[in-house]
Coordinates of N, CA and C in Angstrom, one line a residue:
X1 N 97.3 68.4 108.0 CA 97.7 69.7 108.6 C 97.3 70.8 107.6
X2 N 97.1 72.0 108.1 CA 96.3 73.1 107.3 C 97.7 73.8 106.4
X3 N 97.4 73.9 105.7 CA 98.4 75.0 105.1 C 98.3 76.4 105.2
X4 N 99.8 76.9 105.1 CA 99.9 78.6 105.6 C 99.1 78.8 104.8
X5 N 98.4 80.5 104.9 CA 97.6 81.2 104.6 C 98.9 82.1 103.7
X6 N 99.7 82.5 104.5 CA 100.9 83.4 103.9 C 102.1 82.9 103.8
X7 N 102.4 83.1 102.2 CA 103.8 82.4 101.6 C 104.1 83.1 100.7
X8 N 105.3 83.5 100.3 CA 106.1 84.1 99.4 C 105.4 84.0 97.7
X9 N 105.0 85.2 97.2 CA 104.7 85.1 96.0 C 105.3 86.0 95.0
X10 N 105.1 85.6 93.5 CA 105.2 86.5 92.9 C 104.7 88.0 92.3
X11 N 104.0 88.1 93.1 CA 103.2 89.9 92.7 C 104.5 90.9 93.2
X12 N 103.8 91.8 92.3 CA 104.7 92.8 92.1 C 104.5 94.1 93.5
X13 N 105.4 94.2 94.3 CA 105.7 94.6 95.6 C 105.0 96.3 95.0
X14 N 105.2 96.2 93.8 CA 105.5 98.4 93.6 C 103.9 98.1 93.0
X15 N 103.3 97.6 92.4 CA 102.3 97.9 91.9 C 100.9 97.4 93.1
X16 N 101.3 96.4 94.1 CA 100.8 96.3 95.5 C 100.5 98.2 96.2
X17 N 101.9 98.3 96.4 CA 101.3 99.7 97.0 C 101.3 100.9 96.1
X18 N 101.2 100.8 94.9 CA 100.6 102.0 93.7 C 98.6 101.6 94.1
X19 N 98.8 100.7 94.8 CA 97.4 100.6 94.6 C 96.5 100.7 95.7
X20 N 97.4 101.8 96.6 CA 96.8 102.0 98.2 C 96.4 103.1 97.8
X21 N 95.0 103.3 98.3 CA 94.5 104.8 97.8 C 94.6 105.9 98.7
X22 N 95.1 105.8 99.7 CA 95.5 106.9 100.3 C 97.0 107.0 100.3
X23 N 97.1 108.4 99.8 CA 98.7 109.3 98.9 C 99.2 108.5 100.6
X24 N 98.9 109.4 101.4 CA 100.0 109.1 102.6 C 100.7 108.2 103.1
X25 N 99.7 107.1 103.0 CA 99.9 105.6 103.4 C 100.7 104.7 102.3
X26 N 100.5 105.5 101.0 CA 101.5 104.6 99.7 C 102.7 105.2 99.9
X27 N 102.8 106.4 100.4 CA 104.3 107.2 100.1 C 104.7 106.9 101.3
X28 N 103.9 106.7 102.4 CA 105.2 105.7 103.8 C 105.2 104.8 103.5
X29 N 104.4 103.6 102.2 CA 104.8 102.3 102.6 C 105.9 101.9 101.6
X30 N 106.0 102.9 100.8 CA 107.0 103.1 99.4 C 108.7 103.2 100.5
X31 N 108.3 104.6 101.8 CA 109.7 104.5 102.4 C 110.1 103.1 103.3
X32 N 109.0 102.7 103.7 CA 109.2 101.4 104.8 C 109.5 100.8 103.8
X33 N 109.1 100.3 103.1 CA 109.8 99.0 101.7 C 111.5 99.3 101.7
X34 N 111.7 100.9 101.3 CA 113.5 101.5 101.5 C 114.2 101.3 102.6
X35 N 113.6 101.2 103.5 CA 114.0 101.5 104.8 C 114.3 99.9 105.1
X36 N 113.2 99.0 105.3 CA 113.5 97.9 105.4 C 114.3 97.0 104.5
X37 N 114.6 97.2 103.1 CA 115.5 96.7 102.1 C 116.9 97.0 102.7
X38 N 116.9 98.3 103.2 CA 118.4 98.6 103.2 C 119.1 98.4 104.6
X39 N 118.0 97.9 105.8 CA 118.5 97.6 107.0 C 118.4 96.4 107.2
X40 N 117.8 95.5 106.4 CA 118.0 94.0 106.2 C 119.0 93.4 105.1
X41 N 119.4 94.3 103.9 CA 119.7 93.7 103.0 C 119.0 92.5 102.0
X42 N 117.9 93.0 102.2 CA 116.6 91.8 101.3 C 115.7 92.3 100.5
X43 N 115.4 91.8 99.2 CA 114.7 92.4 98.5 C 113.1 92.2 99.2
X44 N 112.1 93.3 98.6 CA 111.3 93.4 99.1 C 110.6 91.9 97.9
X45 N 109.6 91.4 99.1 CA 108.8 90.5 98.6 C 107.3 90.1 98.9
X46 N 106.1 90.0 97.9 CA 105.0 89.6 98.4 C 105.0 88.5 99.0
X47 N 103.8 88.7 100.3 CA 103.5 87.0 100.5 C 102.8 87.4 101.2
X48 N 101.3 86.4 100.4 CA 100.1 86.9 100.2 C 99.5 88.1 99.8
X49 N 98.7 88.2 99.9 CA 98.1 89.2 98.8 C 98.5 90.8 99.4
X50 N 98.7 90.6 100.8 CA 98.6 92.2 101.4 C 100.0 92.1 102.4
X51 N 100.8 91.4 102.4 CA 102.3 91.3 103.1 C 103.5 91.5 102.4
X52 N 104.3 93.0 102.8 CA 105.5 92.9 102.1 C 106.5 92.4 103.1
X53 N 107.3 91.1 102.6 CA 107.9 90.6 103.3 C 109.6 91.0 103.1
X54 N 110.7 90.6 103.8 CA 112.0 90.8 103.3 C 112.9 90.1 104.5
X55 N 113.4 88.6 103.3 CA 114.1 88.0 103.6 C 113.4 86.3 104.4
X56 N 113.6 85.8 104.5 CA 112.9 84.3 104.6 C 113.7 83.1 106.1
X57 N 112.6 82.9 107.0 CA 113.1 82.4 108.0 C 112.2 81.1 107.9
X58 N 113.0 79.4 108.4 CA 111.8 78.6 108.7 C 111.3 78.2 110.1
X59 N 110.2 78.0 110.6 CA 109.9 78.2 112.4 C 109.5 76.6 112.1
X60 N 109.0 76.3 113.5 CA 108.6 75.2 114.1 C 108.2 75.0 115.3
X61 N 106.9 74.7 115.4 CA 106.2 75.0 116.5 C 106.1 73.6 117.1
X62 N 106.1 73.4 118.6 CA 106.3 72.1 119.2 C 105.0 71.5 118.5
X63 N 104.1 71.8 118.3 CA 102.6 71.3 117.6 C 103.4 70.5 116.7
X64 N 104.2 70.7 116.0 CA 104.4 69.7 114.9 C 104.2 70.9 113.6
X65 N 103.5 72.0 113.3 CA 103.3 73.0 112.6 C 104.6 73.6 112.2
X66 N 104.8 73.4 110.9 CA 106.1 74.5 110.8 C 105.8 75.4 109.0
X67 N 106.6 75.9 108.8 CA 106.4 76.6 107.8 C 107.8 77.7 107.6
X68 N 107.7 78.6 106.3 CA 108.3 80.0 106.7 C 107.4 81.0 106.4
X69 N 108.3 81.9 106.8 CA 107.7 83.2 106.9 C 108.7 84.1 107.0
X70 N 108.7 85.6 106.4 CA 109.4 86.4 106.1 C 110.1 86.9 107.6
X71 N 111.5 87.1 107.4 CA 112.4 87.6 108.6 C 111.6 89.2 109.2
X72 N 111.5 90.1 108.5 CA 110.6 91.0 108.8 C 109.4 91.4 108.1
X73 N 108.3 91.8 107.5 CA 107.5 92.6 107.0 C 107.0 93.6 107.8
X74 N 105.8 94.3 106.7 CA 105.1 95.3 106.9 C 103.6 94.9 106.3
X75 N 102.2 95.5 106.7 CA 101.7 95.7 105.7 C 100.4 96.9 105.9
X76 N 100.4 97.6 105.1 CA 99.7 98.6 104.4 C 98.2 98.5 105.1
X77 N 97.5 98.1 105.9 CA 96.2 98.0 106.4 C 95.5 98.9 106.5
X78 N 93.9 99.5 106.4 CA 93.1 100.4 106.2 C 93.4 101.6 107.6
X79 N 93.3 100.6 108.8 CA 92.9 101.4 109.9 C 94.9 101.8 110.2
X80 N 95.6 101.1 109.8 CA 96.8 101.4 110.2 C 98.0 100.6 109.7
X81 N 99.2 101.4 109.2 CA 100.6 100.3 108.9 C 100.9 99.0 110.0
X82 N 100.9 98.3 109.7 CA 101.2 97.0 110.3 C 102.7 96.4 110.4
X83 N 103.6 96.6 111.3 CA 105.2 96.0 111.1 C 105.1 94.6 112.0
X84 N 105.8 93.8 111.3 CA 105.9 92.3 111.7 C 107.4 92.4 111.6
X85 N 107.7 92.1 113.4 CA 109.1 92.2 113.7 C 109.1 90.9 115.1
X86 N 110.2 90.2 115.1 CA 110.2 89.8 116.0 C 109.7 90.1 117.4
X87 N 109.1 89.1 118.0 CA 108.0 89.6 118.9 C 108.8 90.0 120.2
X88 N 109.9 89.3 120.2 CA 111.0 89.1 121.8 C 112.7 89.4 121.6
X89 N 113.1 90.2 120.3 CA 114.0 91.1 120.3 C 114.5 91.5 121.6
X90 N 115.9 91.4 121.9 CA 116.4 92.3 123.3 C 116.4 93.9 122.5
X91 N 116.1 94.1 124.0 CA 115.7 95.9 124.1 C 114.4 96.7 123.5
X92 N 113.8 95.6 122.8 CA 112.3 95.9 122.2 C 111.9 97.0 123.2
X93 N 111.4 97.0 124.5 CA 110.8 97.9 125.2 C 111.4 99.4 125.3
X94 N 112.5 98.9 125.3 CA 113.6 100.6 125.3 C 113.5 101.4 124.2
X95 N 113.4 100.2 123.1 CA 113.4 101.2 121.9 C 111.9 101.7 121.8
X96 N 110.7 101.0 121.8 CA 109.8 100.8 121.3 C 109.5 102.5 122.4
X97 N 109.4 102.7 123.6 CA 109.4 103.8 124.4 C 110.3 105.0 123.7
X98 N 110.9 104.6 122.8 CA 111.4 106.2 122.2 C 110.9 106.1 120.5
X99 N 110.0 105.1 120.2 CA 109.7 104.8 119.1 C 109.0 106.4 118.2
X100 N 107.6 106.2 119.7 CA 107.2 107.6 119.2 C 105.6 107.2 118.8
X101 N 104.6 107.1 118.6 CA 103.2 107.6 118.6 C 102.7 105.6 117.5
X102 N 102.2 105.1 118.5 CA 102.0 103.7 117.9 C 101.4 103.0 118.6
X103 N 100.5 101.8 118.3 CA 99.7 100.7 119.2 C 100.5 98.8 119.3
X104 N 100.6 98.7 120.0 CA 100.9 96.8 120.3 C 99.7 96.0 120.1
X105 N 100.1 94.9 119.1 CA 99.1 93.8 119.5 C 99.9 92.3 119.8
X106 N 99.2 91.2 119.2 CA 100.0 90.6 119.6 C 101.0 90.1 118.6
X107 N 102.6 90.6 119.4 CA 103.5 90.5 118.0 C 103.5 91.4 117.0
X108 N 102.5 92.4 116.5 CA 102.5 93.2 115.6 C 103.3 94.7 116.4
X109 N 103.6 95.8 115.6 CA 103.2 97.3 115.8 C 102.7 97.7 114.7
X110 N 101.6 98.6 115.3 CA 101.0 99.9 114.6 C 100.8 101.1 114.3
X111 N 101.4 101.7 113.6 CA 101.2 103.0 112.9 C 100.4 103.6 112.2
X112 N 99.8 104.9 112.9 CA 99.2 105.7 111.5 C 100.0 106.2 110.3
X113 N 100.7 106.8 110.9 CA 102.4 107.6 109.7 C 103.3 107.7 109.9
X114 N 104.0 107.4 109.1 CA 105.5 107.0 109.4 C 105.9 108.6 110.0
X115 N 105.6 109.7 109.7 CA 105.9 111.0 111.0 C 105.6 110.8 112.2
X116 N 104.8 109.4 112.5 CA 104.6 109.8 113.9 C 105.6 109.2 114.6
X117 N 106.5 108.1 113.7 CA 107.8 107.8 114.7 C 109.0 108.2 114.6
X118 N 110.1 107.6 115.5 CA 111.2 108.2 115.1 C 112.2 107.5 114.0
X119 N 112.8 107.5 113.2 CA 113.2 106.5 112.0 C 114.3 105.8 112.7
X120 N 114.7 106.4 113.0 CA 116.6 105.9 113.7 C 116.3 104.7 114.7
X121 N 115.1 104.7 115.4 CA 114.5 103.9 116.5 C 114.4 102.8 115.7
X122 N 113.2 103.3 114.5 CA 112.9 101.8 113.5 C 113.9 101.4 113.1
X123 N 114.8 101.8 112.8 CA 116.3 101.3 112.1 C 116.6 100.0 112.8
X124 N 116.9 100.4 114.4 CA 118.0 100.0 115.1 C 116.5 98.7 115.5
X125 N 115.7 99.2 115.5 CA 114.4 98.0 116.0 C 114.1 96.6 114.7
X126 N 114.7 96.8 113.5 CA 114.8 96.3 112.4 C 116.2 95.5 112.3
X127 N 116.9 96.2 112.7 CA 118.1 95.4 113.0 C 118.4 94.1 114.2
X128 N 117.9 95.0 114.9 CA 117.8 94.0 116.5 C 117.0 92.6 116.1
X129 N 115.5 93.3 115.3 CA 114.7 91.9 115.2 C 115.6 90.7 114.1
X130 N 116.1 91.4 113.5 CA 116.5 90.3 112.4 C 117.9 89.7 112.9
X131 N 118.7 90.4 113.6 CA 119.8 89.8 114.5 C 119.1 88.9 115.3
X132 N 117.9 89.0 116.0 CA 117.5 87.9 116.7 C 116.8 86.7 116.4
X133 N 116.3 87.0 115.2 CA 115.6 86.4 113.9 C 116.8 84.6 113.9
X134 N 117.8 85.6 113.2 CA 118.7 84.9 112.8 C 119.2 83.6 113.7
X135 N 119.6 84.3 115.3 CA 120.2 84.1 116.0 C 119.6 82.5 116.9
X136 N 117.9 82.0 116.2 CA 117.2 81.8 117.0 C 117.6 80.1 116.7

């Protein structure tokens, strides 16, 4: 069986994004790291080279495939912030509709700047995922 591509490492979370060259995108990913520490209670952590993760869940796929992977992340991508939140959260669509200026893929959201959304929404959308996270 293949091994994960993304796993919990030791690199240093602050010198990851000291190293985004655009000011904007390091100084939202500096508050997403605060934001997410303090509504999960988890230190921020690498895993892989370009994932800040926080806090640690293990899955299991009927395939037989299992692994972990961080309860929530983010990551810092060229064309746009990337949040990695539970994909099936209750009320995801309610919130996500007052979120505020952002794209879906699959499982992911995306952001240009953290001004384009509303913070209180991310809060309660950080909470919900990791309540559901947990719950599962």
């Amino acid at each position: 069986m293949a091994k994960n591509k993304t796993f919990e490492t030791e690199g240093s979370v602050i010198d990851f994004i000291n190293s985004i060259a655009d000011e904007t995108k390091r100084a939202d990913s500096f508050r997403i790291a605060e934001i997410m520490e303090q509504q999960s209670g988890y230190p921020a952590k690498m895993w892989g080279p370009a994932i800040i993760g926080f806090g640690s869940c293990h899955y299991k796929y009927e395939s037989g495939r299992e692994g972990d992977m961080p309860m929530i992340a983010f990551s810092p991508r060229k064309a746009a912030i990337t949040l990695y939140l539970s994909i099936d959260f209750p009320a995801k669509e309610k919130l996500l509709e007052k979120f505020g200026k952002h794209d879906i893929g699959k499982g992911c959201i995306y952001l240009k700047r953290l001004s384009d959304v509303n913070l209180e929404v991310l809060n309660e959308m950080i909470t919900a995922s990791i309540a559901h996270t947990k719950s599962r």
